[in-house]
Short mmCIF file of C-alpha atoms in Angstrom, two decimals:
data_model
loop_
_atom_site.label_atom_id
_atom_site.label_comp_id
_atom_site.label_asym_id
_atom_site.label_seq_id
_atom_site.Cartn_x
_atom_site.Cartn_y
_atom_site.Cartn_z
CA MET A 472 6.02 7.75 31.47
CA ALA A 473 8.34 5.51 33.48
CA VAL A 474 12.10 5.60 32.95
CA PHE A 475 13.93 2.34 32.30
CA VAL A 476 16.74 1.53 34.73
CA LEU A 477 19.81 -0.69 34.30
CA ASP A 478 22.26 -1.69 36.99
CA LYS A 479 26.03 -1.31 36.85
CA GLN A 480 26.33 -4.45 34.71
CA LYS A 481 23.55 -3.36 32.31
CA ARG A 482 20.97 -5.77 33.71
CA PRO A 483 17.36 -4.53 33.91
CA LEU A 484 15.87 -3.24 37.15
CA MET A 485 12.39 -1.94 37.93
CA PRO A 486 11.51 1.24 36.00
CA CYS A 487 11.33 4.42 38.07
CA SER A 488 9.56 7.77 37.83
CA GLU A 489 10.97 10.74 35.94
CA LYS A 490 11.54 12.63 39.20
CA ARG A 491 13.55 9.81 40.73
CA ALA A 492 15.64 9.47 37.55
CA ARG A 493 16.34 13.20 37.62
CA LEU A 494 17.49 13.02 41.25
CA LEU A 495 19.75 10.04 40.55
CA ARG A 496 21.42 11.94 37.72
CA GLU A 497 21.83 15.15 39.74
CA ARG A 498 23.47 13.21 42.61
CA GLY A 499 25.88 11.51 40.22
CA ARG A 500 24.51 8.03 40.83
CA ALA A 501 23.27 7.43 37.25
CA VAL A 502 24.10 8.31 33.68
CA VAL A 503 21.96 8.39 30.54
CA HIS A 504 22.23 5.05 28.77
CA LYS A 505 19.74 5.63 25.93
CA ARG A 506 17.57 8.54 24.85
CA TYR A 507 14.70 6.64 23.14
CA PRO A 508 13.19 5.00 25.07
CA PHE A 509 14.77 6.98 27.89
CA THR A 510 17.01 4.71 29.95
CA ILE A 511 19.47 5.41 32.77
CA ARG A 512 22.28 3.22 34.10
CA LEU A 513 23.18 3.16 37.77
CA LYS A 514 26.85 3.55 38.73
CA ASP A 515 26.75 2.13 42.25
CA ARG A 516 24.28 -0.75 42.25
CA VAL A 517 24.26 -4.38 41.08
CA GLU A 518 21.00 -6.35 40.91
CA GLY A 519 17.92 -5.57 43.00
CA ASP A 520 14.38 -6.66 43.81
CA THR A 521 11.90 -6.76 40.93
CA GLN A 522 8.14 -7.17 40.55
CA PRO A 523 6.14 -9.04 37.88
CA LEU A 524 5.91 -7.04 34.65
CA ARG A 525 3.73 -7.96 31.69
CA LEU A 526 4.19 -6.76 28.12
CA GLY A 527 0.91 -6.41 26.23
CA ILE A 528 0.87 -6.51 22.42
CA ASP A 529 -1.96 -5.41 20.12
CA PRO A 530 -0.82 -6.40 16.59
CA GLY A 531 -2.14 -4.34 13.72
CA SER A 532 -1.73 -4.07 9.98
CA LYS A 533 -0.27 -0.54 10.06
CA THR A 534 0.30 0.17 13.77
CA THR A 535 1.03 -2.17 16.67
CA GLY A 536 0.44 -1.19 20.28
CA LEU A 537 2.83 -2.14 23.09
CA ALA A 538 2.16 -1.60 26.79
CA LEU A 539 4.33 -2.42 29.81
CA VAL A 540 2.30 -2.94 32.98
CA ARG A 541 3.04 -3.98 36.56
CA GLU A 542 0.72 -6.71 37.81
CA ASP A 543 -0.81 -6.76 41.27
CA ALA A 544 -3.20 -9.73 41.41
CA GLU A 545 -5.82 -8.87 38.75
CA ASP A 546 -4.99 -5.15 38.77
CA ARG A 547 -2.55 -3.57 36.34
CA HIS A 548 -0.46 -0.42 36.80
CA LEU A 549 0.61 1.11 33.51
CA LEU A 550 4.28 2.04 33.12
CA CYS A 551 4.89 2.63 29.42
CA LEU A 552 2.86 3.03 26.21
CA ILE A 553 4.39 2.52 22.76
CA GLU A 554 2.86 2.63 19.27
CA LEU A 555 4.98 0.95 16.60
CA VAL A 556 4.25 2.18 13.06
CA HIS A 557 5.16 -0.35 10.38
CA ARG A 558 6.47 0.34 6.89
CA GLY A 559 4.91 -2.63 5.09
CA PHE A 560 3.27 -0.35 2.55
CA GLN A 561 6.61 1.22 1.64
CA ILE A 562 8.22 -2.20 1.28
CA ARG A 563 5.45 -3.41 -1.01
CA LYS A 564 5.65 -0.23 -3.09
CA ALA A 565 9.44 -0.55 -3.47
CA LEU A 566 9.15 -4.18 -4.56
CA GLU A 567 6.47 -3.31 -7.10
CA GLN A 568 8.65 -0.53 -8.51
CA ARG A 569 11.66 -2.82 -8.74
CA ARG A 570 9.56 -5.46 -10.49
CA ALA A 571 8.28 -2.91 -13.00
CA PHE A 572 11.81 -1.75 -13.82
CA ARG A 573 13.01 -5.35 -14.20
CA ARG A 574 10.16 -6.25 -16.55
CA ARG A 575 10.79 -3.18 -18.65
CA ARG A 576 14.47 -4.08 -19.06
CA ARG A 577 13.63 -7.61 -20.13
CA ARG A 578 10.73 -6.67 -22.39
CA GLN A 579 12.71 -4.03 -24.29
CA ASN A 580 15.85 -6.19 -24.46
CA LEU A 581 17.92 -3.82 -22.34
CA ARG A 582 20.84 -4.82 -20.13
CA TYR A 583 19.78 -7.08 -17.31
CA ARG A 584 21.10 -9.97 -15.27
CA ALA A 585 20.06 -13.35 -16.60
CA PRO A 586 18.21 -15.72 -14.24
CA ARG A 587 20.68 -17.63 -12.07
CA PHE A 588 18.57 -20.76 -11.75
CA ASN A 589 14.95 -21.67 -12.28
CA ASN A 590 14.33 -24.15 -9.45
CA ARG A 591 13.99 -21.60 -6.68
CA THR A 592 11.31 -22.50 -4.13
CA ARG A 593 9.94 -20.71 -1.12
CA PRO A 594 10.81 -22.24 2.25
CA LYS A 595 8.14 -23.53 4.59
CA GLY A 596 6.45 -20.72 6.50
CA TRP A 597 7.50 -18.08 3.96
CA LEU A 598 5.82 -14.69 4.26
CA ALA A 599 5.84 -11.76 1.88
CA PRO A 600 8.52 -9.19 2.83
CA SER A 601 5.90 -6.62 3.85
CA LEU A 602 4.34 -9.18 6.22
CA GLN A 603 7.62 -10.57 7.51
CA HIS A 604 8.62 -7.00 8.35
CA ARG A 605 5.73 -6.75 10.83
CA VAL A 606 6.75 -9.93 12.63
CA ASP A 607 10.45 -9.03 12.71
CA THR A 608 9.83 -5.47 13.93
CA ILE A 609 7.52 -6.53 16.77
CA THR A 610 9.90 -9.33 17.80
CA ALA A 611 12.87 -6.95 17.75
CA TRP A 612 11.14 -4.49 20.06
CA VAL A 613 9.97 -7.23 22.40
CA ASN A 614 13.58 -8.37 22.73
CA ARG A 615 14.74 -4.79 23.23
CA LEU A 616 12.18 -4.10 25.96
CA THR A 617 13.04 -7.34 27.77
CA ARG A 618 16.63 -6.10 27.93
CA LEU A 619 15.49 -2.79 29.44
CA ALA A 620 12.90 -4.09 31.94
CA PRO A 621 12.45 -7.36 33.90
CA VAL A 622 9.51 -8.61 31.82
CA THR A 623 8.10 -11.88 33.19
CA ALA A 624 5.15 -12.52 30.83
CA ILE A 625 3.73 -11.50 27.45
CA SER A 626 0.09 -11.04 26.44
CA GLN A 627 -0.76 -10.99 22.74
CA GLU A 628 -4.08 -10.07 21.26
CA LEU A 629 -4.46 -13.02 18.92
CA VAL A 630 -6.48 -11.03 16.42
CA ARG A 631 -8.60 -13.32 14.31
CA PHE A 632 -10.48 -11.49 11.60
CA ASP A 633 -12.48 -14.40 10.27
CA THR A 634 -13.02 -13.26 6.68
CA GLN A 635 -15.91 -15.70 6.28
CA LYS A 636 -17.50 -14.21 9.39
CA LEU A 637 -16.86 -10.69 8.13
CA ASP A 638 -18.35 -11.64 4.78
CA ASN A 639 -21.32 -13.44 6.32
CA PRO A 640 -21.91 -12.82 10.05
CA GLU A 641 -24.62 -15.50 10.14
CA ILE A 642 -21.97 -18.27 10.12
CA SER A 643 -22.06 -20.02 13.51
CA GLY A 644 -19.44 -21.77 15.59
CA VAL A 645 -17.08 -18.85 16.25
CA GLU A 646 -16.01 -18.98 19.88
CA TYR A 647 -15.06 -15.35 20.39
CA GLN A 648 -18.46 -14.12 19.23
CA GLN A 649 -20.52 -16.02 21.77
CA GLY A 650 -22.16 -14.66 24.92
CA SER A 651 -21.42 -11.09 25.99
CA LEU A 652 -18.83 -10.60 23.21
CA LEU A 653 -21.28 -11.25 20.37
CA GLY A 654 -20.66 -8.96 17.40
CA TYR A 655 -17.60 -7.20 18.84
CA GLU A 656 -15.22 -8.37 16.09
CA VAL A 657 -17.44 -7.25 13.18
CA ARG A 658 -18.18 -3.90 14.84
CA GLU A 659 -14.52 -3.31 15.62
CA TYR A 660 -13.64 -4.01 11.99
CA LEU A 661 -16.30 -1.57 10.79
CA LEU A 662 -15.07 1.11 13.21
CA GLU A 663 -11.54 0.78 11.86
CA LYS A 664 -12.69 0.69 8.24
CA TRP A 665 -14.95 3.77 8.43
CA GLY A 666 -12.70 5.85 10.67
CA ARG A 667 -15.09 5.82 13.65
CA GLU A 668 -17.44 8.34 12.05
CA CYS A 669 -20.85 8.30 10.41
CA ALA A 670 -20.38 7.22 6.80
CA TYR A 671 -23.17 9.55 5.64
CA CYS A 672 -22.86 12.86 7.52
CA GLY A 673 -19.36 12.55 9.03
CA ASP A 674 -20.37 13.04 12.70
CA THR A 675 -17.86 11.61 15.17
CA ASP A 676 -18.98 12.52 18.70
CA THR A 677 -22.13 10.42 18.60
CA PRO A 678 -23.11 6.75 19.04
CA LEU A 679 -22.90 4.81 15.77
CA ASP A 680 -25.22 2.03 14.56
CA VAL A 681 -24.48 -0.78 12.10
CA GLU A 682 -26.30 0.18 8.92
CA HIS A 683 -27.24 -1.87 5.85
CA VAL A 684 -26.50 0.16 2.73
CA VAL A 685 -28.89 -1.96 0.67
CA PRO A 686 -31.83 -2.52 3.06
CA ARG A 687 -32.88 -6.01 3.95
CA ALA A 688 -36.31 -5.20 2.55
CA HIS A 689 -34.70 -4.73 -0.87
CA GLY A 690 -32.68 -7.94 -0.77
CA GLY A 691 -29.61 -6.66 1.07
CA SER A 692 -27.46 -9.14 2.99
CA HIS A 693 -25.51 -9.15 6.25
CA ARG A 694 -22.19 -9.32 4.41
CA VAL A 695 -19.55 -6.84 5.49
CA SER A 696 -19.52 -5.42 1.95
CA ASN A 697 -23.08 -4.23 2.64
CA LEU A 698 -22.48 -2.89 6.17
CA THR A 699 -21.46 0.57 7.25
CA LEU A 700 -21.73 2.83 10.31
CA ALA A 701 -24.30 5.59 10.68
CA CYS A 702 -25.44 7.92 13.44
CA HIS A 703 -28.94 7.45 14.82
CA ALA A 704 -30.36 10.35 12.79
CA CYS A 705 -28.97 9.03 9.49
CA ASN A 706 -29.98 5.48 10.32
CA GLN A 707 -33.58 6.53 10.96
CA GLY A 708 -33.62 8.99 8.04
CA LYS A 709 -32.47 6.42 5.49
CA GLY A 710 -34.76 3.67 6.76
CA ASN A 711 -35.58 1.26 3.93
CA GLY A 712 -34.72 3.76 1.20
CA THR A 713 -31.92 3.50 -1.33
CA LEU A 714 -28.61 5.32 -1.09
CA ASP A 715 -29.33 7.65 -4.02
CA THR A 716 -32.73 8.67 -2.67
CA PHE A 717 -31.33 9.32 0.80
CA PHE A 718 -28.55 11.63 -0.39
CA THR A 719 -30.79 13.60 -2.78
CA THR A 720 -34.00 14.06 -0.78
CA ASP A 721 -33.25 13.91 2.94
CA LYS A 722 -33.23 17.48 4.35
CA GLY A 723 -31.80 16.49 7.73
CA LEU A 724 -28.77 14.91 6.05
CA LYS A 725 -28.15 18.04 4.01
CA LYS A 726 -28.16 20.17 7.18
CA ARG A 727 -25.67 17.87 8.90
CA LEU A 728 -23.42 17.78 5.84
CA LYS A 729 -23.48 21.57 5.65
CA ALA A 730 -22.61 21.85 9.33
CA ASN A 731 -19.61 19.55 8.78
CA ASN A 732 -18.57 21.32 5.52
CA LEU A 733 -18.99 18.13 3.48
CA SER A 734 -20.32 17.49 0.00
CA ALA A 735 -23.19 15.06 -0.56
CA ASP A 736 -21.72 13.79 -3.84
CA ALA A 737 -18.31 13.22 -2.26
CA ARG A 738 -19.77 11.34 0.72
CA GLN A 739 -21.91 9.13 -1.50
CA GLU A 740 -18.93 8.35 -3.71
CA ARG A 741 -16.85 7.50 -0.61
CA VAL A 742 -19.50 5.09 0.68
CA GLN A 743 -19.65 3.28 -2.64
CA ARG A 744 -15.85 3.17 -2.90
CA GLU A 745 -15.29 1.87 0.63
CA LEU A 746 -17.86 -0.89 0.18
CA LYS A 747 -15.72 -2.36 -2.62
CA ARG A 748 -12.46 -2.14 -0.67
CA PRO A 749 -10.95 -5.60 -0.10
CA LEU A 750 -10.17 -7.10 3.28
CA ARG A 751 -6.45 -6.41 2.81
CA ASP A 752 -5.69 -5.28 6.37
CA ALA A 753 -7.63 -8.17 7.88
CA SER A 754 -5.77 -10.64 5.65
CA ALA A 755 -2.40 -9.18 6.68
CA VAL A 756 -3.23 -9.65 10.37
CA ASN A 757 -4.51 -13.17 9.75
CA ALA A 758 -1.35 -14.18 7.88
CA THR A 759 1.02 -13.04 10.64
CA ARG A 760 -0.81 -13.76 13.90
CA TRP A 761 0.37 -17.36 14.40
CA VAL A 762 3.87 -16.63 13.10
CA LEU A 763 4.14 -13.80 15.64
CA PHE A 764 2.78 -16.05 18.38
CA GLY A 765 5.46 -18.63 17.63
CA ALA A 766 8.19 -15.96 17.59
CA LEU A 767 7.06 -14.68 20.99
CA LYS A 768 7.09 -18.19 22.46
CA ALA A 769 10.66 -18.58 21.22
CA THR A 770 11.71 -15.82 23.65
CA GLY A 771 11.24 -18.26 26.53
CA LEU A 772 8.68 -16.10 28.34
CA PRO A 773 5.14 -17.38 29.05
CA VAL A 774 2.79 -16.07 26.36
CA THR A 775 -0.96 -15.77 26.84
CA ALA A 776 -3.43 -14.90 24.08
CA GLY A 777 -6.62 -12.87 24.24
CA SER A 778 -9.25 -12.08 21.64
CA GLY A 779 -10.00 -8.65 20.20
CA GLY A 780 -13.50 -8.87 21.60
CA ARG A 781 -12.15 -9.34 25.13
CA THR A 782 -9.83 -6.36 24.69
CA LYS A 783 -12.66 -4.09 23.59
CA TYR A 784 -14.89 -5.42 26.39
CA ASN A 785 -12.25 -4.50 28.99
CA ARG A 786 -11.65 -1.08 27.48
CA GLN A 787 -15.32 -0.14 27.32
CA ARG A 788 -16.01 -1.54 30.79
CA LEU A 789 -13.26 0.63 32.27
CA GLY A 790 -14.06 3.73 30.18
CA ILE A 791 -10.64 3.88 28.50
CA PRO A 792 -10.20 5.71 25.15
CA LYS A 793 -9.42 3.82 21.97
CA THR A 794 -5.71 3.78 21.02
CA HIS A 795 -3.47 0.97 19.83
CA ALA A 796 -1.25 1.26 22.91
CA LEU A 797 -4.15 1.30 25.39
CA ASP A 798 -5.64 -1.71 23.61
CA ALA A 799 -2.38 -3.54 24.32
CA ALA A 800 -2.74 -2.68 28.02
CA CYS A 801 -6.25 -4.20 28.05
CA VAL A 802 -5.37 -7.57 26.48
CA GLY A 803 -6.49 -10.59 28.49
CA PRO A 804 -8.34 -10.93 31.81
CA MET A 805 -8.04 -7.99 34.18
CA ASP A 806 -10.06 -6.13 36.81
CA ALA A 807 -8.62 -2.61 36.72
CA LEU A 808 -6.02 -0.48 34.94
CA HIS A 809 -4.39 2.28 36.99
CA HIS A 810 -2.47 5.38 35.86
CA TRP A 811 -3.15 4.95 32.14
CA GLN A 812 -2.95 8.74 31.49
CA VAL A 813 0.70 8.66 30.40
CA PRO A 814 2.32 9.93 27.17
CA THR A 815 2.70 7.53 24.27
CA LEU A 816 6.03 6.99 22.53
CA THR A 817 5.40 6.68 18.78
CA ILE A 818 8.10 4.65 17.04
CA LYS A 819 8.03 4.75 13.24
CA ALA A 820 10.01 2.21 11.24
CA THR A 821 12.04 4.19 8.70
CA GLY A 822 14.65 1.69 7.53
CA ARG A 823 18.41 2.03 7.68
CA GLY A 824 18.93 3.63 4.30
CA SER A 825 19.03 2.54 0.68
CA TYR A 826 21.53 0.93 -1.64
CA GLN A 827 20.14 3.01 -4.48
CA ARG A 828 22.74 5.47 -5.76
CA THR A 829 20.48 7.45 -8.09
CA ARG A 830 17.06 9.03 -8.12
CA LEU A 831 14.84 7.76 -10.90
CA THR A 832 12.16 9.31 -13.05
CA ARG A 833 8.80 7.63 -13.46
CA HIS A 834 10.20 5.93 -16.58
CA GLY A 835 13.14 4.44 -14.67
CA PHE A 836 15.92 6.73 -15.95
CA PRO A 837 18.42 8.30 -13.51
CA ARG A 838 17.99 11.98 -12.72
CA GLY A 839 20.90 12.54 -10.34
CA TYR A 840 23.50 10.71 -8.32
CA LEU A 841 23.78 10.42 -4.55
CA MET A 842 26.99 10.70 -2.57
CA ARG A 843 28.94 7.54 -1.83
CA GLN A 844 29.85 8.00 1.84
CA LYS A 845 27.21 7.54 4.53
CA GLN A 846 28.78 9.80 7.18
CA VAL A 847 29.41 13.51 6.89
CA HIS A 848 31.38 15.20 9.70
CA GLY A 849 30.53 12.27 12.01
CA PHE A 850 26.76 12.34 11.30
CA GLN A 851 24.65 10.11 9.08
CA THR A 852 21.02 10.18 7.99
CA GLY A 853 18.74 8.89 10.74
CA ASP A 854 20.76 10.09 13.73
CA MET A 855 18.93 11.95 16.48
CA VAL A 856 20.61 15.34 16.94
CA LYS A 857 20.11 18.54 18.90
CA ALA A 858 20.99 21.70 16.97
CA ILE A 859 21.55 24.95 18.89
CA VAL A 860 21.56 27.81 16.36
CA PRO A 861 22.58 31.09 18.05
CA THR A 862 21.65 33.63 15.35
CA GLY A 863 19.89 33.97 12.01
CA LYS A 864 16.46 33.09 10.70
CA LYS A 865 16.71 29.56 12.12
CA ALA A 866 17.90 30.63 15.57
CA GLY A 867 16.75 28.35 18.36
CA ILE A 868 16.97 24.73 19.49
CA HIS A 869 15.94 22.03 17.02
CA THR A 870 15.76 18.33 17.99
CA GLY A 871 14.96 15.47 15.63
CA ARG A 872 16.20 13.11 12.92
CA VAL A 873 18.92 14.51 10.67
CA ALA A 874 19.33 14.12 6.91
CA VAL A 875 22.98 14.73 6.00
CA ARG A 876 24.29 16.53 2.93
CA LYS A 877 27.79 16.44 1.48
CA THR A 878 28.07 20.21 1.88
CA GLY A 879 27.66 19.93 5.67
CA SER A 880 24.31 21.74 5.60
CA PHE A 881 21.81 19.32 7.16
CA ASN A 882 18.03 19.04 7.36
CA ILE A 883 16.42 18.19 10.71
CA GLN A 884 12.96 16.64 10.93
CA THR A 885 11.40 17.96 14.15
CA GLU A 886 7.91 17.50 15.61
CA GLN A 887 6.93 20.91 14.18
CA GLY A 888 8.25 20.11 10.69
CA ALA A 889 11.46 20.02 8.69
CA VAL A 890 14.14 22.65 9.34
CA GLN A 891 16.50 22.98 6.38
CA GLY A 892 20.00 24.34 6.06
CA ILE A 893 21.42 23.70 9.55
CA SER A 894 25.22 23.65 9.69
CA HIS A 895 26.90 20.58 11.14
CA LYS A 896 28.79 22.87 13.52
CA HIS A 897 25.59 23.51 15.48
CA CYS A 898 24.59 19.82 15.77
CA LEU A 899 25.10 17.62 18.81
CA LEU A 900 24.60 13.85 18.53
CA ILE A 901 21.93 12.47 20.88
CA GLN A 902 21.48 8.92 19.62
CA ARG A 903 22.77 6.98 16.64
CA GLY A 904 20.26 6.07 13.98
CA ASP A 905 18.76 2.61 14.47
CA GLY A 906 16.18 2.53 11.68
CA TYR A 907 13.38 4.17 13.71
CA GLY A 908 11.99 7.64 14.25
CA TYR A 909 10.73 8.65 17.69
CA ARG A 910 8.03 11.08 18.78
CA LEU A 911 6.47 11.51 22.22
CA THR A 912 2.77 12.40 22.12
CA SER A 913 0.86 14.03 24.95
CA SER A 914 -1.15 11.98 27.41
CA ILE A 915 -4.90 11.38 27.12
CA GLN A 916 -6.84 12.90 29.99
CA PRO A 917 -9.89 11.02 31.28
CA LYS A 918 -13.27 12.68 31.58
CA GLY A 919 -12.94 12.84 35.36
CA GLY A 920 -9.65 14.81 35.28
CA ALA A 921 -5.98 13.97 35.69
CA GLY A 922 -4.92 11.34 38.16
CA GLN A 923 -8.19 9.42 37.98
CA THR A 924 -8.00 5.67 38.53
CA VAL A 925 -10.24 3.52 36.39
CA ALA A 926 -11.55 0.41 38.11
#
């Protein structure tokens, strides 16, 4: 993974390799400017030559992929992979809980604040807080990356989950499903919905076919609520039979379920449950795609849009694995993607804390009070720390996000899990909390071995 470089006046330069950054630090020419993403600042250089860099964005309902690439004609050289995990579900859950508490206070005539005025209206372009969070988080990280690297262009996958098309694929007139990209959007949606595994037997390392749960011979439709994914054996075994008959009589399915340690009743119940699941994720992406596009254009950089079908076409043509970050690197027209076997920085939105001063029971009554001050011995919850414990059961080096306690005994959330009861005396501040948690995942090796170039 490339290291971001700033000049003496904190202006972005071309990212460099980890080895070069290490040499610059050892020779005293650079200092660490930021730990996540890792950035160094030069002490003896102002300005410098740069090359065109493009920031690819793959927006998602739960996770958004970001990829920084260097362009050379139609070839791309990957520099950085980032997966941004949103917290829209947590925001929606908190708002629902607050609404439930408010309604209970009003219904039972308890103490509550009277309405201030009744003519409140939503402004034009209003989005629900859980949706606005996605747009704001992506925009914030685009602005942050443009301050760390000389980005010259942005590519956004303008994901368009046409719910009418998902509900009835026979509708015509959809541009991104014509020609060689026919059916890519519906198949990609089914792959995400069913977890890229056979809905019947649970096999994953096998080609998957689009399967009609209620066969066409029995009046089944092409609607997405009647479509699932099945391996070739399950697809042929089910044939024109019903779901109940297939799960109770097919011997081949029972063998595959036994090999995968799965229950036939549980799998059948899952299929029936998933078929009724609404298009919530697709609706969230639809509601934010144009708002995000407008926010990206407001940055002043040229923004190009590509369809999800084009992204998948590029990825499959080049033999690149499926991840959100690698999808971002494949957005738009391209011939080749070089050096894509780099680690991915996972950034999880955690928030900056809570105004809530008590913990509540499920009935809304307080069950304890939290401390008033945010900082304890110079640390606050969310800071990245490095704890060096010399002796005891927790001896060792622990790095991660810290959760402070008034007693000075902290908890540290590391990649291996939570470590509790670490004294503040052993903690060293690495980076102040900024509302995000960071984790670096290992690189994905191609089938041909490390260092392979896909073209």
